[in-house]
């Protein structure tokens, strides 16, 4: 079989980190051929064309075809998977929400082009920031495509949270499970250790033995470290995360296509679950079943967690209002 994958921003940093992993089979496995459509704006075409030449030189057996274009109708033609990465990254001192004015205008036309040209079962992953609200705009502009086919990347936040917890507990990162991100891919996000397990056991006792007062450690150390990790990366390396973002994108899409054994996190459309207003694209604990994200329901949410979820969701509501006032929704 062959899957058609559209990557926007293919001439940018994350695009460059993604393309070669996709061509090598990291996304869909060693048996699935891929057809790549690289969508850029005119200024980015040279970089995308260069990447296409290098893809050819990689002699990847799974890569059937590469097309580079600045025309969304061509870029999204027949797309089974669309990775919407193309957007401006933030710089030092900015919050991701500050990018709304610069980037939100990209996602309406792309949503419309997806509706008009993509394959019937297209699944869209938004990486460009602010990812949740950009996904909301794209979904709202894609007439006839169910909002459930749009998701925003919060897997990078989950990976950061699992890595920080693993480091604190001095355990291998892959022994940490069930550490979902709630809300917005922003500084208000809530990485929630309430359900987390290490080696299949609840983390509470092990964590308390190491950090002492767990609520204080969560509020003062863990949550801010995870939520502000993007800003830390920008400060240290001078530009925003690239390889870790590409890695999380690969994991997110792979899980969406192939299914999950356990929970993960993704920004998906709310139908009112956990009191999140209907229609918002919020991060939840999710499973991937039969090619679709399912929100993990019935979890007990403490008052402390509730307040954090509410704060992040309030920011999503504000972003939706801001986009409405820009006339983009
Ligand atoms: P970059 O500047 O290196 O690349 C962005 C590319 O997008 C450029 O080549 C640009 O020409 C292209 N582009 C701009 N508008 C476009 C459009 N309308 N159609 C197609 N392409 C377009 O940036 P980057 O480092 O690759 O980051 C891309 C985005 O991903 C940024 O918004 C960044 O903040 C975001 N990001 C999100 C996460 C996440 O976890 N959700 C993680 C890292 C980065
Ligand atoms: C990240 O989380 O690293 C990205 O969203 C980039 C950023 O602006 O922080």
mmCIF file of C-alpha atoms and ligand atoms in Angstrom:
data_model
loop_
_atom_site.group_PDB
_atom_site.id
_atom_site.type_symbol
_atom_site.label_atom_id
_atom_site.label_comp_id
_atom_site.label_asym_id
_atom_site.label_seq_id
_atom_site.Cartn_x
_atom_site.Cartn_y
_atom_site.Cartn_z
ATOM 1 C CA UNK A 1 0.000 0.000 0.000
ATOM 2 C CA UNK A 2 1.014 3.642 -0.460
ATOM 3 C CA UNK A 3 0.103 6.515 1.845
ATOM 4 C CA UNK A 4 0.098 10.095 0.613
ATOM 5 C CA UNK A 5 1.517 12.471 3.204
ATOM 6 C CA UNK A 6 1.400 16.238 2.923
ATOM 7 C CA UNK A 7 3.927 18.187 4.967
ATOM 8 C CA UNK A 8 3.566 21.955 5.196
ATOM 9 C CA UNK A 9 6.639 23.970 6.125
ATOM 10 C CA UNK A 10 8.738 21.258 4.493
ATOM 11 C CA UNK A 11 11.578 23.726 3.946
ATOM 12 C CA UNK A 12 11.780 24.582 7.648
ATOM 13 C CA UNK A 13 13.631 23.065 10.581
ATOM 14 C CA UNK A 14 11.043 20.547 11.768
ATOM 15 C CA UNK A 15 10.207 19.673 8.178
ATOM 16 C CA UNK A 16 13.838 18.754 7.545
ATOM 17 C CA UNK A 17 13.939 16.600 10.684
ATOM 18 C CA UNK A 18 10.676 14.860 9.758
ATOM 19 C CA UNK A 19 11.169 14.071 6.094
ATOM 20 C CA UNK A 20 14.009 11.587 6.409
ATOM 21 C CA UNK A 21 12.388 9.691 9.251
ATOM 22 C CA UNK A 22 9.165 9.390 7.260
ATOM 23 C CA UNK A 23 11.076 8.183 4.200
ATOM 24 C CA UNK A 24 12.981 5.667 6.349
ATOM 25 C CA UNK A 25 9.718 4.083 7.546
ATOM 26 C CA UNK A 26 9.683 5.423 11.119
ATOM 27 C CA UNK A 27 6.153 6.735 10.681
ATOM 28 C CA UNK A 28 4.269 3.919 9.001
ATOM 29 C CA UNK A 29 6.592 0.962 9.259
ATOM 30 C CA UNK A 30 8.808 -0.945 6.843
ATOM 31 C CA UNK A 31 6.014 -2.226 4.582
ATOM 32 C CA UNK A 32 4.147 0.984 3.764
ATOM 33 C CA UNK A 33 5.286 3.034 0.794
ATOM 34 C CA UNK A 34 4.904 6.805 0.995
ATOM 35 C CA UNK A 35 4.202 9.569 -1.485
ATOM 36 C CA UNK A 36 5.309 12.956 -0.123
ATOM 37 C CA UNK A 37 3.790 16.311 -0.959
ATOM 38 C CA UNK A 38 5.886 19.211 0.334
ATOM 39 C CA UNK A 39 3.875 22.421 0.635
ATOM 40 C CA UNK A 40 5.742 25.677 1.153
ATOM 41 C CA UNK A 41 5.331 29.370 0.581
ATOM 42 C CA UNK A 42 7.397 30.824 -2.297
ATOM 43 C CA UNK A 43 10.254 31.904 0.030
ATOM 44 C CA UNK A 44 10.551 28.351 1.357
ATOM 45 C CA UNK A 45 10.448 26.517 -1.965
ATOM 46 C CA UNK A 46 14.229 26.429 -2.456
ATOM 47 C CA UNK A 47 14.791 24.763 0.915
ATOM 48 C CA UNK A 48 12.000 22.263 0.243
ATOM 49 C CA UNK A 49 13.365 21.507 -3.224
ATOM 50 C CA UNK A 50 16.814 20.965 -1.711
ATOM 51 C CA UNK A 51 15.321 18.558 0.818
ATOM 52 C CA UNK A 52 13.611 16.723 -2.056
ATOM 53 C CA UNK A 53 16.988 16.321 -3.824
ATOM 54 C CA UNK A 54 18.472 14.921 -0.623
ATOM 55 C CA UNK A 55 15.531 12.550 -0.247
ATOM 56 C CA UNK A 56 16.348 11.247 -3.707
ATOM 57 C CA UNK A 57 19.979 10.825 -2.665
ATOM 58 C CA UNK A 58 18.847 8.879 0.381
ATOM 59 C CA UNK A 59 17.661 6.129 -2.013
ATOM 60 C CA UNK A 60 14.813 5.230 0.315
ATOM 61 C CA UNK A 61 13.043 2.135 -0.961
ATOM 62 C CA UNK A 62 9.748 3.173 0.630
ATOM 63 C CA UNK A 63 9.648 6.584 -1.038
ATOM 64 C CA UNK A 64 7.561 6.428 -4.199
ATOM 65 C CA UNK A 65 7.305 10.069 -5.149
ATOM 66 C CA UNK A 66 8.076 13.592 -3.898
ATOM 67 C CA UNK A 67 6.280 16.699 -5.115
ATOM 68 C CA UNK A 68 7.250 20.239 -4.044
ATOM 69 C CA UNK A 69 4.688 22.986 -4.453
ATOM 70 C CA UNK A 70 3.410 26.305 -3.143
ATOM 71 C CA UNK A 71 -0.121 25.562 -4.334
ATOM 72 C CA UNK A 72 -2.341 24.148 -1.556
ATOM 73 C CA UNK A 73 -4.608 22.461 -4.145
ATOM 74 C CA UNK A 74 -1.613 20.431 -5.360
ATOM 75 C CA UNK A 75 -0.098 20.079 -1.907
ATOM 76 C CA UNK A 76 -3.168 18.482 -0.329
ATOM 77 C CA UNK A 77 -4.247 16.480 -3.376
ATOM 78 C CA UNK A 78 -5.151 12.981 -2.248
ATOM 79 C CA UNK A 79 -3.543 13.448 1.207
ATOM 80 C CA UNK A 80 -4.218 10.604 3.630
ATOM 81 C CA UNK A 81 -2.165 12.301 6.328
ATOM 82 C CA UNK A 82 -1.533 16.038 6.574
ATOM 83 C CA UNK A 83 1.140 17.407 8.899
ATOM 84 C CA UNK A 84 0.603 21.140 9.319
ATOM 85 C CA UNK A 85 3.992 22.313 10.512
ATOM 86 C CA UNK A 86 4.454 25.423 8.364
ATOM 87 C CA UNK A 87 4.145 28.480 10.607
ATOM 88 C CA UNK A 88 6.428 30.992 12.298
ATOM 89 C CA UNK A 89 8.148 29.799 15.481
ATOM 90 C CA UNK A 90 8.322 32.059 18.544
ATOM 91 C CA UNK A 91 11.513 33.731 19.672
ATOM 92 C CA UNK A 92 12.901 34.509 23.150
ATOM 93 C CA UNK A 93 10.465 36.291 25.468
ATOM 94 C CA UNK A 94 7.364 35.375 23.443
ATOM 95 C CA UNK A 95 4.486 33.092 24.463
ATOM 96 C CA UNK A 96 3.094 30.769 21.783
ATOM 97 C CA UNK A 97 -0.215 32.674 21.885
ATOM 98 C CA UNK A 98 1.703 35.750 20.649
ATOM 99 C CA UNK A 99 1.965 33.914 17.304
ATOM 100 C CA UNK A 100 -1.791 33.938 16.753
ATOM 101 C CA UNK A 101 -1.807 37.119 14.692
ATOM 102 C CA UNK A 102 1.122 35.918 12.534
ATOM 103 C CA UNK A 103 0.059 32.307 12.041
ATOM 104 C CA UNK A 104 -3.705 31.965 12.432
ATOM 105 C CA UNK A 105 -4.316 33.208 8.877
ATOM 106 C CA UNK A 106 -2.437 30.190 7.487
ATOM 107 C CA UNK A 107 -4.813 27.554 8.819
ATOM 108 C CA UNK A 108 -8.214 28.625 7.441
ATOM 109 C CA UNK A 109 -7.161 28.391 3.778
ATOM 110 C CA UNK A 110 -5.314 25.141 4.482
ATOM 111 C CA UNK A 111 -8.412 23.659 6.161
ATOM 112 C CA UNK A 112 -10.470 24.647 3.109
ATOM 113 C CA UNK A 113 -7.882 23.138 0.733
ATOM 114 C CA UNK A 114 -7.877 19.912 2.758
ATOM 115 C CA UNK A 115 -11.672 19.703 2.476
ATOM 116 C CA UNK A 116 -11.498 20.285 -1.262
ATOM 117 C CA UNK A 117 -8.538 18.085 -2.219
ATOM 118 C CA UNK A 118 -7.494 15.574 0.442
ATOM 119 C CA UNK A 119 -8.490 11.908 0.540
ATOM 120 C CA UNK A 120 -11.827 11.129 2.148
ATOM 121 C CA UNK A 121 -10.377 9.725 5.362
ATOM 122 C CA UNK A 122 -7.676 12.395 5.790
ATOM 123 C CA UNK A 123 -6.181 12.805 9.273
ATOM 124 C CA UNK A 124 -4.630 16.162 10.086
ATOM 125 C CA UNK A 125 -2.005 16.864 12.736
ATOM 126 C CA UNK A 126 -1.268 20.489 13.596
ATOM 127 C CA UNK A 127 2.209 21.290 14.904
ATOM 128 C CA UNK A 128 2.508 25.006 13.990
ATOM 129 C CA UNK A 129 1.837 27.219 16.991
ATOM 130 C CA UNK A 130 -0.401 28.016 18.721
ATOM 131 C CA UNK A 131 -1.206 24.432 17.753
ATOM 132 C CA UNK A 132 -4.561 23.892 19.496
ATOM 133 C CA UNK A 133 -6.170 27.038 18.151
ATOM 134 C CA UNK A 134 -4.654 26.618 14.692
ATOM 135 C CA UNK A 135 -6.199 23.133 14.616
ATOM 136 C CA UNK A 136 -9.525 24.668 15.637
ATOM 137 C CA UNK A 137 -9.319 27.152 12.746
ATOM 138 C CA UNK A 138 -8.340 24.471 10.220
ATOM 139 C CA UNK A 139 -11.150 22.160 11.371
ATOM 140 C CA UNK A 140 -13.717 24.964 11.242
ATOM 141 C CA UNK A 141 -12.670 25.795 7.672
ATOM 142 C CA UNK A 142 -12.771 22.214 6.409
ATOM 143 C CA UNK A 143 -16.400 21.833 5.385
ATOM 144 C CA UNK A 144 -17.459 18.208 5.365
ATOM 145 C CA UNK A 145 -14.382 16.884 7.199
ATOM 146 C CA UNK A 146 -15.318 15.800 10.754
ATOM 147 C CA UNK A 147 -13.526 17.798 13.464
ATOM 148 C CA UNK A 148 -12.371 14.461 14.928
ATOM 149 C CA UNK A 149 -9.942 14.195 11.994
ATOM 150 C CA UNK A 150 -7.974 17.202 13.290
ATOM 151 C CA UNK A 151 -5.592 17.004 16.201
ATOM 152 C CA UNK A 152 -2.914 19.198 17.761
ATOM 153 C CA UNK A 153 0.469 17.969 18.943
ATOM 154 C CA UNK A 154 0.889 17.750 22.726
ATOM 155 C CA UNK A 155 2.928 14.553 22.615
ATOM 156 C CA UNK A 156 6.118 16.578 22.996
ATOM 157 C CA UNK A 157 4.802 17.897 26.315
ATOM 158 C CA UNK A 158 3.946 14.382 27.439
ATOM 159 C CA UNK A 159 7.406 13.131 26.474
ATOM 160 C CA UNK A 160 8.970 16.017 28.404
ATOM 161 C CA UNK A 161 6.832 15.198 31.448
ATOM 162 C CA UNK A 162 7.718 11.496 31.333
ATOM 163 C CA UNK A 163 11.403 12.318 30.939
ATOM 164 C CA UNK A 164 11.398 14.726 33.902
ATOM 165 C CA UNK A 165 9.574 12.248 36.126
ATOM 166 C CA UNK A 166 11.870 9.408 35.070
ATOM 167 C CA UNK A 167 14.915 11.534 35.881
ATOM 168 C CA UNK A 168 13.522 12.389 39.332
ATOM 169 C CA UNK A 169 12.728 8.760 40.098
ATOM 170 C CA UNK A 170 15.981 7.552 38.490
ATOM 171 C CA UNK A 171 14.092 4.992 36.380
ATOM 172 C CA UNK A 172 14.139 4.313 32.603
ATOM 173 C CA UNK A 173 11.740 6.654 30.840
ATOM 174 C CA UNK A 174 9.849 3.835 29.158
ATOM 175 C CA UNK A 175 8.722 2.496 32.551
ATOM 176 C CA UNK A 176 6.616 5.652 33.049
ATOM 177 C CA UNK A 177 3.051 5.423 31.729
ATOM 178 C CA UNK A 178 -0.220 7.336 31.997
ATOM 179 C CA UNK A 179 1.059 10.865 32.344
ATOM 180 C CA UNK A 180 -1.384 12.888 30.277
ATOM 181 C CA UNK A 181 -1.304 16.553 29.321
ATOM 182 C CA UNK A 182 -4.550 18.502 29.719
ATOM 183 C CA UNK A 183 -5.462 21.767 28.002
ATOM 184 C CA UNK A 184 -3.348 23.995 25.807
ATOM 185 C CA UNK A 185 0.141 23.479 24.347
ATOM 186 C CA UNK A 186 1.245 26.547 26.292
ATOM 187 C CA UNK A 187 2.598 27.589 29.667
ATOM 188 C CA UNK A 188 -0.849 26.883 31.208
ATOM 189 C CA UNK A 189 -0.816 23.187 30.206
ATOM 190 C CA UNK A 190 -1.340 20.653 32.991
ATOM 191 C CA UNK A 191 0.939 17.593 32.979
ATOM 192 C CA UNK A 192 -0.959 15.333 35.358
ATOM 193 C CA UNK A 193 0.890 12.733 37.453
ATOM 194 C CA UNK A 194 -2.271 11.628 39.330
ATOM 195 C CA UNK A 195 -2.621 8.447 37.296
ATOM 196 C CA UNK A 196 1.045 7.906 36.474
ATOM 197 C CA UNK A 197 2.611 4.516 36.966
ATOM 198 C CA UNK A 198 6.216 3.355 37.089
ATOM 199 C CA UNK A 199 6.715 -0.245 36.121
ATOM 200 C CA UNK A 200 2.930 -0.670 36.386
ATOM 201 C CA UNK A 201 2.733 0.634 39.991
ATOM 202 C CA UNK A 202 1.361 4.059 41.064
ATOM 203 C CA UNK A 203 4.206 6.577 41.406
ATOM 204 C CA UNK A 204 2.954 8.251 44.608
ATOM 205 C CA UNK A 205 5.006 6.406 47.214
ATOM 206 C CA UNK A 206 8.234 6.397 45.186
ATOM 207 C CA UNK A 207 7.815 10.092 44.405
ATOM 208 C CA UNK A 208 7.104 11.045 48.006
ATOM 209 C CA UNK A 209 10.178 9.151 49.166
ATOM 210 C CA UNK A 210 12.334 11.262 46.841
ATOM 211 C CA UNK A 211 10.750 14.737 46.774
ATOM 212 C CA UNK A 212 8.979 14.818 50.144
ATOM 213 C CA UNK A 213 6.023 17.172 49.761
ATOM 214 C CA UNK A 214 4.603 16.019 46.409
ATOM 215 C CA UNK A 215 2.024 18.832 45.860
ATOM 216 C CA UNK A 216 4.699 21.494 46.436
ATOM 217 C CA UNK A 217 7.156 19.723 44.118
ATOM 218 C CA UNK A 218 4.491 19.442 41.452
ATOM 219 C CA UNK A 219 3.451 23.083 41.700
ATOM 220 C CA UNK A 220 6.891 24.621 42.084
ATOM 221 C CA UNK A 221 9.206 22.312 40.171
ATOM 222 C CA UNK A 222 7.656 19.681 37.909
ATOM 223 C CA UNK A 223 4.739 21.472 36.249
ATOM 224 C CA UNK A 224 6.621 24.733 35.490
ATOM 225 C CA UNK A 225 9.646 22.785 34.203
ATOM 226 C CA UNK A 226 7.499 20.828 31.741
ATOM 227 C CA UNK A 227 5.223 23.705 30.763
ATOM 228 C CA UNK A 228 8.145 26.075 30.161
ATOM 229 C CA UNK A 229 10.450 23.550 28.520
ATOM 230 C CA UNK A 230 9.837 25.027 25.073
ATOM 231 C CA UNK A 231 11.031 28.419 26.350
ATOM 232 C CA UNK A 232 14.040 26.771 28.025
ATOM 233 C CA UNK A 233 15.025 25.164 24.711
ATOM 234 C CA UNK A 234 14.692 28.525 22.929
ATOM 235 C CA UNK A 235 16.856 30.201 25.562
ATOM 236 C CA UNK A 236 19.563 27.537 25.492
ATOM 237 C CA UNK A 237 19.792 26.725 21.770
ATOM 238 C CA UNK A 238 18.635 30.077 20.391
ATOM 239 C CA UNK A 239 15.692 28.667 18.463
ATOM 240 C CA UNK A 240 12.768 26.432 19.208
ATOM 241 C CA UNK A 241 12.797 22.661 19.519
ATOM 242 C CA UNK A 242 13.226 20.728 16.283
ATOM 243 C CA UNK A 243 14.292 17.081 16.552
ATOM 244 C CA UNK A 244 12.261 16.429 19.706
ATOM 245 C CA UNK A 245 9.238 18.058 18.040
ATOM 246 C CA UNK A 246 9.707 15.930 14.922
ATOM 247 C CA UNK A 247 10.082 12.816 17.075
ATOM 248 C CA UNK A 248 6.866 13.598 18.958
ATOM 249 C CA UNK A 249 5.073 14.228 15.649
ATOM 250 C CA UNK A 250 6.181 10.825 14.368
ATOM 251 C CA UNK A 251 4.944 9.154 17.571
ATOM 252 C CA UNK A 252 1.621 11.022 17.518
ATOM 253 C CA UNK A 253 0.809 10.161 13.910
ATOM 254 C CA UNK A 254 2.070 6.585 14.207
ATOM 255 C CA UNK A 255 -0.184 6.020 17.226
ATOM 256 C CA UNK A 256 -3.141 7.608 15.457
ATOM 257 C CA UNK A 257 -2.699 5.297 12.468
ATOM 258 C CA UNK A 258 -1.685 2.113 14.247
ATOM 259 C CA UNK A 259 -3.445 2.433 17.635
ATOM 260 C CA UNK A 260 -2.166 2.591 21.203
ATOM 261 C CA UNK A 261 -1.770 -0.019 23.915
ATOM 262 C CA UNK A 262 -2.185 2.568 26.658
ATOM 263 C CA UNK A 263 -3.011 6.251 27.061
ATOM 264 C CA UNK A 264 -1.203 9.084 25.441
ATOM 265 C CA UNK A 265 -2.001 12.795 24.992
ATOM 266 C CA UNK A 266 -3.329 14.708 22.008
ATOM 267 C CA UNK A 267 -5.211 17.922 21.354
ATOM 268 C CA UNK A 268 -8.586 16.704 20.116
ATOM 269 C CA UNK A 269 -12.024 18.208 19.708
ATOM 270 C CA UNK A 270 -14.080 18.330 22.886
ATOM 271 C CA UNK A 271 -17.666 17.098 22.963
ATOM 272 C CA UNK A 272 -17.927 18.455 26.514
ATOM 273 C CA UNK A 273 -15.760 15.774 28.153
ATOM 274 C CA UNK A 274 -14.473 16.805 31.604
ATOM 275 C CA UNK A 275 -16.395 20.091 31.286
ATOM 276 C CA UNK A 276 -14.236 21.367 28.411
ATOM 277 C CA UNK A 277 -16.492 23.512 26.185
ATOM 278 C CA UNK A 278 -17.663 21.714 23.098
ATOM 279 C CA UNK A 279 -15.701 22.432 19.930
ATOM 280 C CA UNK A 280 -12.412 23.468 21.576
ATOM 281 C CA UNK A 281 -9.313 21.495 20.615
ATOM 282 C CA UNK A 282 -7.921 20.644 24.031
ATOM 283 C CA UNK A 283 -5.347 18.104 25.116
ATOM 284 C CA UNK A 284 -6.803 15.106 26.947
ATOM 285 C CA UNK A 285 -5.686 11.650 27.941
ATOM 286 C CA UNK A 286 -6.542 9.666 24.805
ATOM 287 C CA UNK A 287 -6.326 6.229 23.271
ATOM 288 C CA UNK A 288 -6.172 5.536 19.585
ATOM 289 C CA UNK A 289 -8.685 2.884 18.546
ATOM 290 C CA UNK A 290 -9.567 1.834 14.986
ATOM 291 C CA UNK A 291 -7.829 4.851 13.502
ATOM 292 C CA UNK A 292 -9.522 7.452 15.708
ATOM 293 C CA UNK A 293 -8.644 9.215 18.976
ATOM 294 C CA UNK A 294 -10.875 8.379 21.949
ATOM 295 C CA UNK A 295 -10.787 10.504 25.075
ATOM 296 C CA UNK A 296 -10.208 8.349 28.166
ATOM 297 C CA UNK A 297 -13.395 8.920 30.132
ATOM 298 C CA UNK A 298 -14.433 8.412 33.745
ATOM 299 C CA UNK A 299 -11.169 9.515 35.386
ATOM 300 C CA UNK A 300 -11.408 10.990 38.859
ATOM 301 C CA UNK A 301 -10.257 14.622 38.787
ATOM 302 C CA UNK A 302 -9.295 16.239 42.103
ATOM 303 C CA UNK A 303 -10.225 19.861 42.882
ATOM 304 C CA UNK A 304 -6.552 20.746 42.545
ATOM 305 C CA UNK A 305 -6.347 19.209 39.082
ATOM 306 C CA UNK A 306 -9.723 20.697 38.116
ATOM 307 C CA UNK A 307 -8.458 24.224 38.798
ATOM 308 C CA UNK A 308 -5.422 23.639 36.568
ATOM 309 C CA UNK A 309 -7.465 22.137 33.737
ATOM 310 C CA UNK A 310 -9.930 25.027 33.987
ATOM 311 C CA UNK A 311 -7.133 27.613 33.783
ATOM 312 C CA UNK A 312 -5.682 26.107 30.625
ATOM 313 C CA UNK A 313 -9.100 25.667 29.048
ATOM 314 C CA UNK A 314 -9.916 29.314 29.877
ATOM 315 C CA UNK A 315 -6.860 30.275 27.820
ATOM 316 C CA UNK A 316 -8.161 28.184 24.900
ATOM 317 C CA UNK A 317 -11.488 30.014 25.171
ATOM 318 C CA UNK A 318 -9.618 33.343 25.099
ATOM 319 C CA UNK A 319 -7.649 32.269 22.021
ATOM 320 C CA UNK A 320 -10.891 31.274 20.301
ATOM 321 C CA UNK A 321 -12.324 34.711 21.107
ATOM 322 C CA UNK A 322 -9.181 36.401 19.767
ATOM 323 C CA UNK A 323 -9.438 34.434 16.529
ATOM 324 C CA UNK A 324 -13.126 35.322 16.230
ATOM 325 C CA UNK A 325 -12.261 38.980 16.656
ATOM 326 C CA UNK A 326 -9.690 38.632 13.848
ATOM 327 C CA UNK A 327 -12.567 37.330 11.672
ATOM 328 C CA UNK A 328 -10.899 33.919 11.239
ATOM 329 C CA UNK A 329 -13.684 31.823 12.788
HETATM 330 P P1 LIG B 1 10.813 27.182 10.634
HETATM 331 O O1 LIG B 1 10.717 28.667 10.593
HETATM 332 O O2 LIG B 1 12.155 26.534 10.597
HETATM 333 O O3 LIG B 1 9.970 26.555 9.447
HETATM 334 C C1 LIG B 1 8.676 26.966 9.171
HETATM 335 C C2 LIG B 1 8.462 26.775 7.687
HETATM 336 O O4 LIG B 1 7.089 26.995 7.420
HETATM 337 C C3 LIG B 1 9.251 27.763 6.817
HETATM 338 O O5 LIG B 1 10.002 27.043 5.859
HETATM 339 C C4 LIG B 1 8.166 28.605 6.167
HETATM 340 O O6 LIG B 1 8.511 29.042 4.858
HETATM 341 C C5 LIG B 1 6.995 27.626 6.174
HETATM 342 N N1 LIG B 1 5.669 28.236 6.035
HETATM 343 C C6 LIG B 1 5.236 29.410 6.552
HETATM 344 N N2 LIG B 1 3.969 29.638 6.178
HETATM 345 C C7 LIG B 1 3.577 28.575 5.426
HETATM 346 C C8 LIG B 1 2.384 28.246 4.726
HETATM 347 N N3 LIG B 1 1.325 29.052 4.723
HETATM 348 N N4 LIG B 1 2.356 27.077 4.038
HETATM 349 C C9 LIG B 1 3.430 26.256 4.005
HETATM 350 N N5 LIG B 1 4.592 26.531 4.641
HETATM 351 C C10 LIG B 1 4.664 27.679 5.331
HETATM 352 O O7 LIG B 1 9.996 26.717 11.934
HETATM 353 P P2 LIG B 1 10.036 25.291 12.662
HETATM 354 O O8 LIG B 1 11.100 25.322 13.701
HETATM 355 O O9 LIG B 1 10.022 24.228 11.659
HETATM 356 O O10 LIG B 1 8.638 25.349 13.459
HETATM 357 C C11 LIG B 1 7.405 25.293 12.751
HETATM 358 C C12 LIG B 1 6.247 25.530 13.712
HETATM 359 O O11 LIG B 1 6.154 24.451 14.652
HETATM 360 C C13 LIG B 1 6.371 26.806 14.567
HETATM 361 O O12 LIG B 1 5.103 27.437 14.651
HETATM 362 C C14 LIG B 1 6.770 26.254 15.939
HETATM 363 O O13 LIG B 1 6.422 27.129 16.982
HETATM 364 C C15 LIG B 1 5.951 24.976 15.967
HETATM 365 N N6 LIG B 1 6.343 23.966 16.943
HETATM 366 C C16 LIG B 1 5.352 23.293 17.576
HETATM 367 C C17 LIG B 1 5.643 22.291 18.497
HETATM 368 C C18 LIG B 1 4.563 21.537 19.201
HETATM 369 O O14 LIG B 1 4.887 20.740 20.094
HETATM 370 N N7 LIG B 1 3.284 21.708 18.869
HETATM 371 C C19 LIG B 1 6.987 21.986 18.757
HETATM 372 C C20 LIG B 1 7.989 22.702 18.093
HETATM 373 C C21 LIG B 1 7.658 23.705 17.186
HETATM 374 C C1 LIG B 2 7.923 23.653 21.935
HETATM 375 O O1 LIG B 2 7.146 23.295 22.830
HETATM 376 O O2 LIG B 2 9.145 23.401 21.981
HETATM 377 C C2 LIG B 2 7.388 24.383 20.731
HETATM 378 O O3 LIG B 2 6.019 24.639 20.878
HETATM 379 C C3 LIG B 2 8.154 25.595 20.398
HETATM 380 C C4 LIG B 2 7.927 26.701 21.400
HETATM 381 O O4 LIG B 2 7.603 27.820 20.980
HETATM 382 O O5 LIG B 2 8.061 26.457 22.594
#
